[in-house]
Coordinates of C-alpha atoms in Angstrom, one line a residue:
X163 CA 9.9 9.3 -27.9
X164 CA 7.3 10.1 -30.5
X165 CA 6.1 6.5 -30.6
X166 CA 6.0 6.2 -26.9
X167 CA 4.0 9.4 -26.4
X168 CA 1.5 8.3 -29.0
X169 CA 1.1 4.7 -27.7
X170 CA 1.0 5.4 -23.9
X171 CA -1.3 8.3 -22.9
X172 CA -0.1 8.5 -19.3
X173 CA 3.4 9.4 -20.6
X174 CA 2.3 12.5 -22.5
X175 CA 2.7 14.6 -19.4
X176 CA 6.4 13.8 -19.1
X177 CA 9.1 15.9 -20.7
X178 CA 11.4 14.6 -23.4
X179 CA 14.3 14.6 -20.9
X180 CA 12.2 12.5 -18.5
X181 CA 11.3 10.0 -21.1
X182 CA 14.9 9.8 -22.4
X183 CA 16.5 9.6 -19.0
X184 CA 18.9 6.6 -18.8
X185 CA 18.0 5.2 -22.2
X186 CA 21.1 6.6 -24.1
X187 CA 23.5 5.0 -21.6
X188 CA 21.7 1.6 -21.9
X189 CA 21.8 1.8 -25.7
X190 CA 25.5 2.5 -25.5
X191 CA 26.0 -0.6 -23.3
X192 CA 24.0 -2.7 -25.9
X193 CA 26.3 -1.4 -28.6
X194 CA 29.4 -2.3 -26.5
X195 CA 28.1 -5.9 -26.1
X196 CA 27.4 -6.3 -29.8
X197 CA 30.9 -5.1 -30.9
X198 CA 32.9 -7.1 -28.4
X199 CA 33.1 -10.5 -27.0
X200 CA 34.4 -9.1 -23.7
X201 CA 32.1 -10.5 -20.9
X202 CA 32.8 -7.3 -18.8
X203 CA 30.7 -5.3 -21.3
X204 CA 27.8 -7.7 -20.9
X205 CA 28.0 -7.3 -17.1
X206 CA 28.0 -3.5 -17.6
X207 CA 24.7 -3.9 -19.5
X208 CA 23.3 -6.0 -16.8
X209 CA 24.3 -3.4 -14.2
X210 CA 23.0 -0.4 -16.2
X211 CA 19.6 -1.9 -17.4
X212 CA 17.7 -1.7 -14.1
X213 CA 18.0 2.1 -14.2
X214 CA 15.2 2.3 -16.7
X215 CA 12.8 0.3 -14.6
X216 CA 13.7 2.3 -11.4
X217 CA 13.1 5.5 -13.3
X218 CA 9.8 4.4 -14.7
X219 CA 8.7 3.3 -11.2
X220 CA 9.2 6.8 -9.9
X221 CA 7.3 8.1 -12.9
X222 CA 4.3 6.0 -12.0
X223 CA 4.6 3.5 -14.8
X224 CA 2.9 0.2 -14.4
X225 CA 4.3 -3.0 -15.9
X226 CA 2.0 -2.9 -18.9
X227 CA 3.2 0.6 -19.8
X228 CA 6.9 -0.4 -19.4
X229 CA 6.4 -3.4 -21.6
X230 CA 4.7 -1.3 -24.2
X231 CA 7.5 1.2 -24.2
X232 CA 10.1 -1.5 -24.4
X233 CA 8.4 -3.2 -27.4
X234 CA 8.6 0.2 -29.2
X235 CA 12.2 0.6 -28.2
X236 CA 13.0 -2.9 -29.5
X237 CA 11.5 -2.0 -32.9
X238 CA 13.4 1.3 -33.0
X239 CA 16.7 -0.4 -32.2
X240 CA 16.2 -3.1 -34.8
X241 CA 15.3 -0.6 -37.5
X242 CA 18.3 1.6 -36.9
X243 CA 20.7 -1.4 -36.8
X244 CA 19.5 -2.6 -40.1
X245 CA 19.7 0.8 -41.6
X246 CA 23.2 1.4 -40.2
X247 CA 24.6 -1.9 -41.5
X248 CA 23.1 -1.3 -45.0
X249 CA 23.3 -5.0 -45.6
X250 CA 21.3 -8.1 -44.6
X251 CA 21.7 -9.1 -41.0
X252 CA 23.1 -12.6 -40.4
X253 CA 21.3 -15.1 -38.2
X254 CA 24.1 -14.9 -35.6
X255 CA 23.9 -11.1 -35.6
X256 CA 20.1 -11.2 -35.1
X257 CA 20.4 -13.6 -32.2
X258 CA 23.0 -11.5 -30.5
X259 CA 20.9 -8.4 -30.9
X260 CA 17.8 -10.1 -29.5
X261 CA 19.8 -11.4 -26.5
X262 CA 21.2 -8.0 -25.7
X263 CA 17.8 -6.4 -26.0
X264 CA 16.1 -9.1 -23.9
X265 CA 18.7 -8.7 -21.1
X266 CA 17.9 -5.0 -21.0
X267 CA 14.1 -5.5 -20.9
X268 CA 14.3 -8.3 -18.4
X269 CA 16.4 -6.2 -16.0
X270 CA 14.2 -3.2 -16.3
X271 CA 10.9 -5.1 -15.7
X272 CA 12.4 -7.0 -12.8
X273 CA 13.6 -3.7 -11.2
X274 CA 10.1 -2.1 -11.6
X275 CA 8.2 -5.2 -10.2
X276 CA 10.7 -5.5 -7.3
X277 CA 10.0 -1.8 -6.4
X278 CA 6.3 -2.4 -6.6
X279 CA 6.5 -5.5 -4.4
X280 CA 8.6 -3.7 -1.8
X281 CA 6.1 -0.9 -1.6
X282 CA 3.2 -3.2 -1.2
X283 CA 5.0 -5.2 1.5
X284 CA 5.9 -2.1 3.4
X285 CA 2.3 -0.8 3.2
X286 CA 1.0 -4.2 4.4
X287 CA 3.4 -4.3 7.3
X288 CA 2.4 -0.7 8.3
X289 CA -1.3 -1.6 8.1
X290 CA -0.8 -4.7 10.2
X291 CA 1.1 -2.8 12.8
X292 CA -1.6 -0.1 12.9
X293 CA -4.3 -2.7 13.2
X294 CA -2.4 -4.5 16.0
X295 CA -2.1 -1.2 18.0
X296 CA -5.9 -0.5 17.6
X297 CA -6.8 -4.1 18.5
X298 CA -4.6 -4.1 21.6
X299 CA -6.2 -0.9 22.9
X300 CA -9.7 -2.1 22.1
X301 CA -9.1 -5.5 23.7
X302 CA -7.9 -3.8 26.9
X303 CA -10.8 -1.5 27.1
X304 CA -13.4 -4.1 26.1
X305 CA -11.8 -6.5 28.6
X306 CA -12.3 -4.0 31.4
X307 CA -15.9 -3.4 30.3
X308 CA -16.6 -7.2 30.3
X309 CA -15.2 -7.5 33.8
X310 CA -17.5 -4.7 35.1
X311 CA -20.5 -6.3 33.3
X312 CA -19.7 -9.6 34.9
X313 CA -19.6 -8.1 38.4
X314 CA -22.8 -6.2 37.8
X315 CA -24.5 -9.3 36.5
X316 CA -23.5 -11.2 39.6
X317 CA -25.1 -8.6 41.8
X318 CA -28.3 -8.5 39.7
X319 CA -28.6 -12.3 39.7
X320 CA -29.3 -12.3 43.5
X321 CA -32.5 -10.2 42.9
X322 CA -35.3 -11.9 41.0
X323 CA -36.8 -8.6 39.9
X324 CA -33.6 -7.9 37.8
X325 CA -33.6 -11.3 36.0
X326 CA -34.4 -9.6 32.7
X327 CA -31.6 -7.1 33.2
X328 CA -29.2 -9.9 33.9
X329 CA -30.1 -11.5 30.6
X330 CA -29.5 -8.1 28.8
X331 CA -26.0 -8.0 30.3
X332 CA -25.4 -11.6 29.1
X333 CA -26.3 -10.4 25.6
X334 CA -23.9 -7.4 25.9
X335 CA -21.1 -9.7 27.0
X336 CA -21.6 -12.0 24.1
X337 CA -21.6 -9.0 21.7
X338 CA -18.3 -7.9 23.2
X339 CA -16.8 -11.4 22.9
X340 CA -17.9 -11.5 19.2
X341 CA -16.3 -8.1 18.6
X342 CA -13.0 -9.3 20.1
X343 CA -13.1 -12.5 18.1
X344 CA -13.8 -10.5 14.9
X345 CA -10.8 -8.3 15.5
X346 CA -8.6 -11.3 16.1
X347 CA -9.8 -12.8 12.8
X348 CA -8.9 -9.5 11.0
X349 CA -5.4 -9.6 12.4
X350 CA -5.0 -13.3 11.6
X351 CA -6.0 -12.6 8.0
X352 CA -3.4 -9.8 7.7
X353 CA -0.7 -12.0 9.3
X354 CA -1.4 -14.8 6.8
X355 CA -0.5 -12.4 3.9
X356 CA 3.2 -12.8 4.8
X357 CA 3.0 -16.5 4.0
X358 CA 5.1 -17.4 7.0
X359 CA 5.3 -21.1 7.9
X360 CA 7.2 -22.4 10.9
X361 CA 9.6 -25.3 10.5
X362 CA 7.6 -28.5 10.8
X363 CA 7.5 -30.2 14.2
X364 CA 5.8 -33.2 15.6
X365 CA 2.3 -32.1 16.8
X366 CA 0.0 -34.2 18.9
X367 CA -3.4 -33.6 17.3
X368 CA -5.3 -34.8 20.4
X369 CA -3.7 -32.2 22.6
X370 CA -4.0 -29.5 20.1
X371 CA -7.7 -30.2 19.5
X372 CA -8.3 -30.3 23.3
X373 CA -6.9 -26.8 23.6
X374 CA -9.2 -25.5 20.8
X375 CA -12.2 -27.2 22.4
X376 CA -11.4 -25.7 25.8
X377 CA -11.2 -22.2 24.2
X378 CA -14.8 -22.5 22.9
X379 CA -16.2 -24.3 26.0
X380 CA -17.9 -21.2 27.5
X381 CA -19.6 -20.2 24.3
X382 CA -20.6 -23.8 23.7
X383 CA -22.2 -24.1 27.1
X384 CA -24.1 -20.9 26.7
X385 CA -25.5 -22.0 23.3
X386 CA -26.3 -25.5 24.6
X387 CA -23.8 -27.1 22.2
X388 CA -22.0 -30.3 23.1
X389 CA -18.5 -30.5 21.6
X390 CA -17.1 -34.0 21.3
X391 CA -13.5 -34.8 20.8
X392 CA -13.0 -38.0 18.8
X393 CA -9.3 -37.8 18.0
X394 CA -7.2 -40.8 19.1
X395 CA -4.8 -39.7 21.8
X396 CA -1.7 -40.9 20.0
X397 CA -2.4 -39.3 16.6
X398 CA 0.6 -37.1 15.7
X399 CA 1.6 -35.2 12.6
X400 CA 4.7 -33.4 11.4
X401 CA 3.5 -29.9 10.5
X402 CA 3.2 -26.3 11.6
X403 CA 1.1 -26.6 14.8
X404 CA 0.2 -22.9 15.0
X405 CA -1.4 -23.0 11.5
X406 CA -3.3 -26.2 12.2
X407 CA -4.6 -24.7 15.5
X408 CA -5.6 -21.6 13.6
X409 CA -7.6 -23.7 11.1
X410 CA -9.3 -25.6 14.0
X411 CA -10.1 -22.5 16.0
X412 CA -12.1 -21.0 13.1
X413 CA -13.8 -24.3 12.1
X414 CA -14.8 -25.2 15.6
X415 CA -15.8 -21.7 16.4
X416 CA -18.0 -21.5 13.4
X417 CA -19.5 -25.0 14.2
X418 CA -20.4 -23.9 17.7
X419 CA -21.9 -20.7 16.4
X420 CA -24.3 -22.4 14.0
X421 CA -25.2 -25.6 16.0
X422 CA -27.7 -24.0 18.4
X423 CA -28.4 -26.3 20.1
X424 CA -26.7 -29.4 18.8
X425 CA -23.5 -31.4 18.7
X426 CA -20.1 -30.6 17.2
X427 CA -17.6 -33.4 16.6
X428 CA -13.9 -33.0 16.1
X429 CA -12.4 -36.1 14.6
X430 CA -9.1 -37.3 13.1
X431 CA -8.3 -40.3 11.1
X432 CA -4.9 -41.6 9.9
X433 CA -3.3 -44.7 8.5
X434 CA 0.3 -45.8 8.0
X435 CA 0.0 -45.2 4.2
X436 CA -2.4 -42.3 3.9
X437 CA -2.7 -38.7 5.1
X438 CA -4.1 -37.4 8.3
X439 CA -7.6 -36.0 7.9
X440 CA -9.0 -33.7 10.6
X441 CA -12.8 -33.1 10.4
X442 CA -15.2 -30.8 12.2
X443 CA -18.9 -31.6 11.9
X444 CA -21.8 -29.5 13.1
X445 CA -25.6 -29.8 13.2
X446 CA -26.2 -26.4 11.9
X447 CA -28.6 -25.3 9.1
X448 CA -26.2 -26.4 6.3
X449 CA -24.9 -24.5 3.3
X450 CA -26.9 -23.8 0.2
X451 CA -25.3 -25.7 -2.7
X452 CA -25.1 -22.5 -4.7
X453 CA -22.9 -21.0 -2.0
X454 CA -20.5 -23.9 -1.5
X455 CA -18.0 -22.6 -4.2
X456 CA -17.8 -19.2 -2.5
X457 CA -17.9 -20.2 1.1
X458 CA -14.1 -19.6 1.6
X459 CA -14.2 -16.1 0.1
X460 CA -13.5 -13.2 2.4
X461 CA -16.6 -11.5 4.0
X462 CA -18.9 -14.3 2.6
X463 CA -21.5 -15.6 5.1
X464 CA -24.3 -18.0 4.7
X465 CA -27.6 -16.4 4.0
X466 CA -30.3 -16.6 6.7
X467 CA -28.0 -17.7 9.5
X468 CA -28.6 -14.5 11.4
X469 CA -25.3 -14.9 13.4
X470 CA -22.9 -12.1 14.3
X471 CA -19.5 -12.0 12.5
X472 CA -17.6 -10.5 9.6
X473 CA -17.3 -13.6 7.4
X474 CA -13.5 -14.1 7.8
X475 CA -13.3 -17.3 9.7
X476 CA -13.4 -19.7 6.8
X477 CA -11.2 -17.5 4.7
X478 CA -8.5 -17.6 7.4
X479 CA -8.9 -21.3 7.7
X480 CA -8.5 -21.7 3.9
X481 CA -5.4 -19.5 3.7
X482 CA -3.8 -21.3 6.6
X483 CA -4.5 -24.6 4.9
X484 CA -2.8 -23.5 1.7
X485 CA 0.3 -22.4 3.6
X486 CA 0.4 -25.9 5.1
X487 CA 0.2 -27.5 1.7
X488 CA -3.1 -29.1 2.9
X489 CA -6.6 -29.1 1.4
X490 CA -9.7 -27.9 3.1
X491 CA -13.0 -29.2 1.8
X492 CA -16.6 -29.1 2.9
X493 CA -19.7 -31.3 2.6
X494 CA -23.0 -29.9 3.6
X495 CA -26.7 -30.8 3.6
X496 CA -29.4 -28.3 4.2
X497 CA -31.2 -28.9 7.5
X498 CA -28.6 -31.5 8.6
X499 CA -25.3 -29.8 9.0
X500 CA -21.8 -29.4 7.5
X501 CA -18.5 -31.2 7.7
X502 CA -15.2 -29.4 7.0
X503 CA -12.2 -31.7 6.4
X504 CA -8.5 -30.6 6.6
X505 CA -6.3 -33.1 4.8
X506 CA -2.6 -32.7 5.7
X507 CA 0.0 -33.6 3.1
X508 CA 1.3 -37.2 3.5
X509 CA 4.9 -36.3 2.8
X510 CA 5.1 -34.0 5.9
X511 CA 3.2 -36.4 8.2
X512 CA 4.3 -38.9 10.7
X513 CA 1.3 -40.5 12.5
X514 CA 1.8 -43.2 15.1
X515 CA 0.5 -44.4 18.4
X516 CA 2.4 -43.0 21.3
X517 CA 3.3 -45.3 24.1
X518 CA 1.4 -44.7 27.3

């Protein structure tokens, strides 16, 4: 206890009883293991050892503090064993002692890390539920406001003197739509933390891409952006369709946002021997080479683009791609545009031409 208090400052506020806690019982189990070949005694050590990690978790230890304490405990145990035997320790005895101590340390650290992981998971789930509730309420309210603005805009559109006001309402509606999209991206990012992947199924990429393009059609028309679908109708892939759609939603949405005006192309290429590559190209301002390495980081946005958003779209796409076991890459040239390519793993793919 003296060594622990000197080595770990955060422990100095604990009493001797708190530091001692279950350690005597664990040491007794180690002694039982060393003096007997009975496997039941080893199982008793395995069952008792997590108590140290659970106690230290409640006492606000972190993993580093627990490992530091256990290194000191190992030293103390070895010193007392050598002194107690009053003779040289044999190799077999030393190995047995190390194994017994390692079992104790492994069980204790595993218990502490498991408790920490459970706490973080519970906090993340609670946060996601809270965000979902807020998002649901805001979406409902903003949806009602959007409908009223649309009705008001239709009335103003019949009177030429209110043309400027009608454009102001268009701007307000776009701002609301961007806000709703931003909230959806925040929720998507939180959901991806769970790392959930659906069982792979056969997905028609042409149909999936068509749905994504239909979702951005209104924004594309308002921004004078032409979205072209260049995916062969029979291209299919065995994968998680929801995650692929999530990647495309964010890539195509970003491309439409930055190609004002311009053309966005959604393409897919596949061969019998190689992987499926889905690419989204835009005619936006391009990405500065210095920013390419950080473009998938959360809340990172291209400098000088002056577009609304929170900078999560590419982060979400990147995380979804990792869950798919796919790779997401980007090529860009300033003043020309960017191409994002999603390469799906070959071992989970089955591409073919469907019969008409």
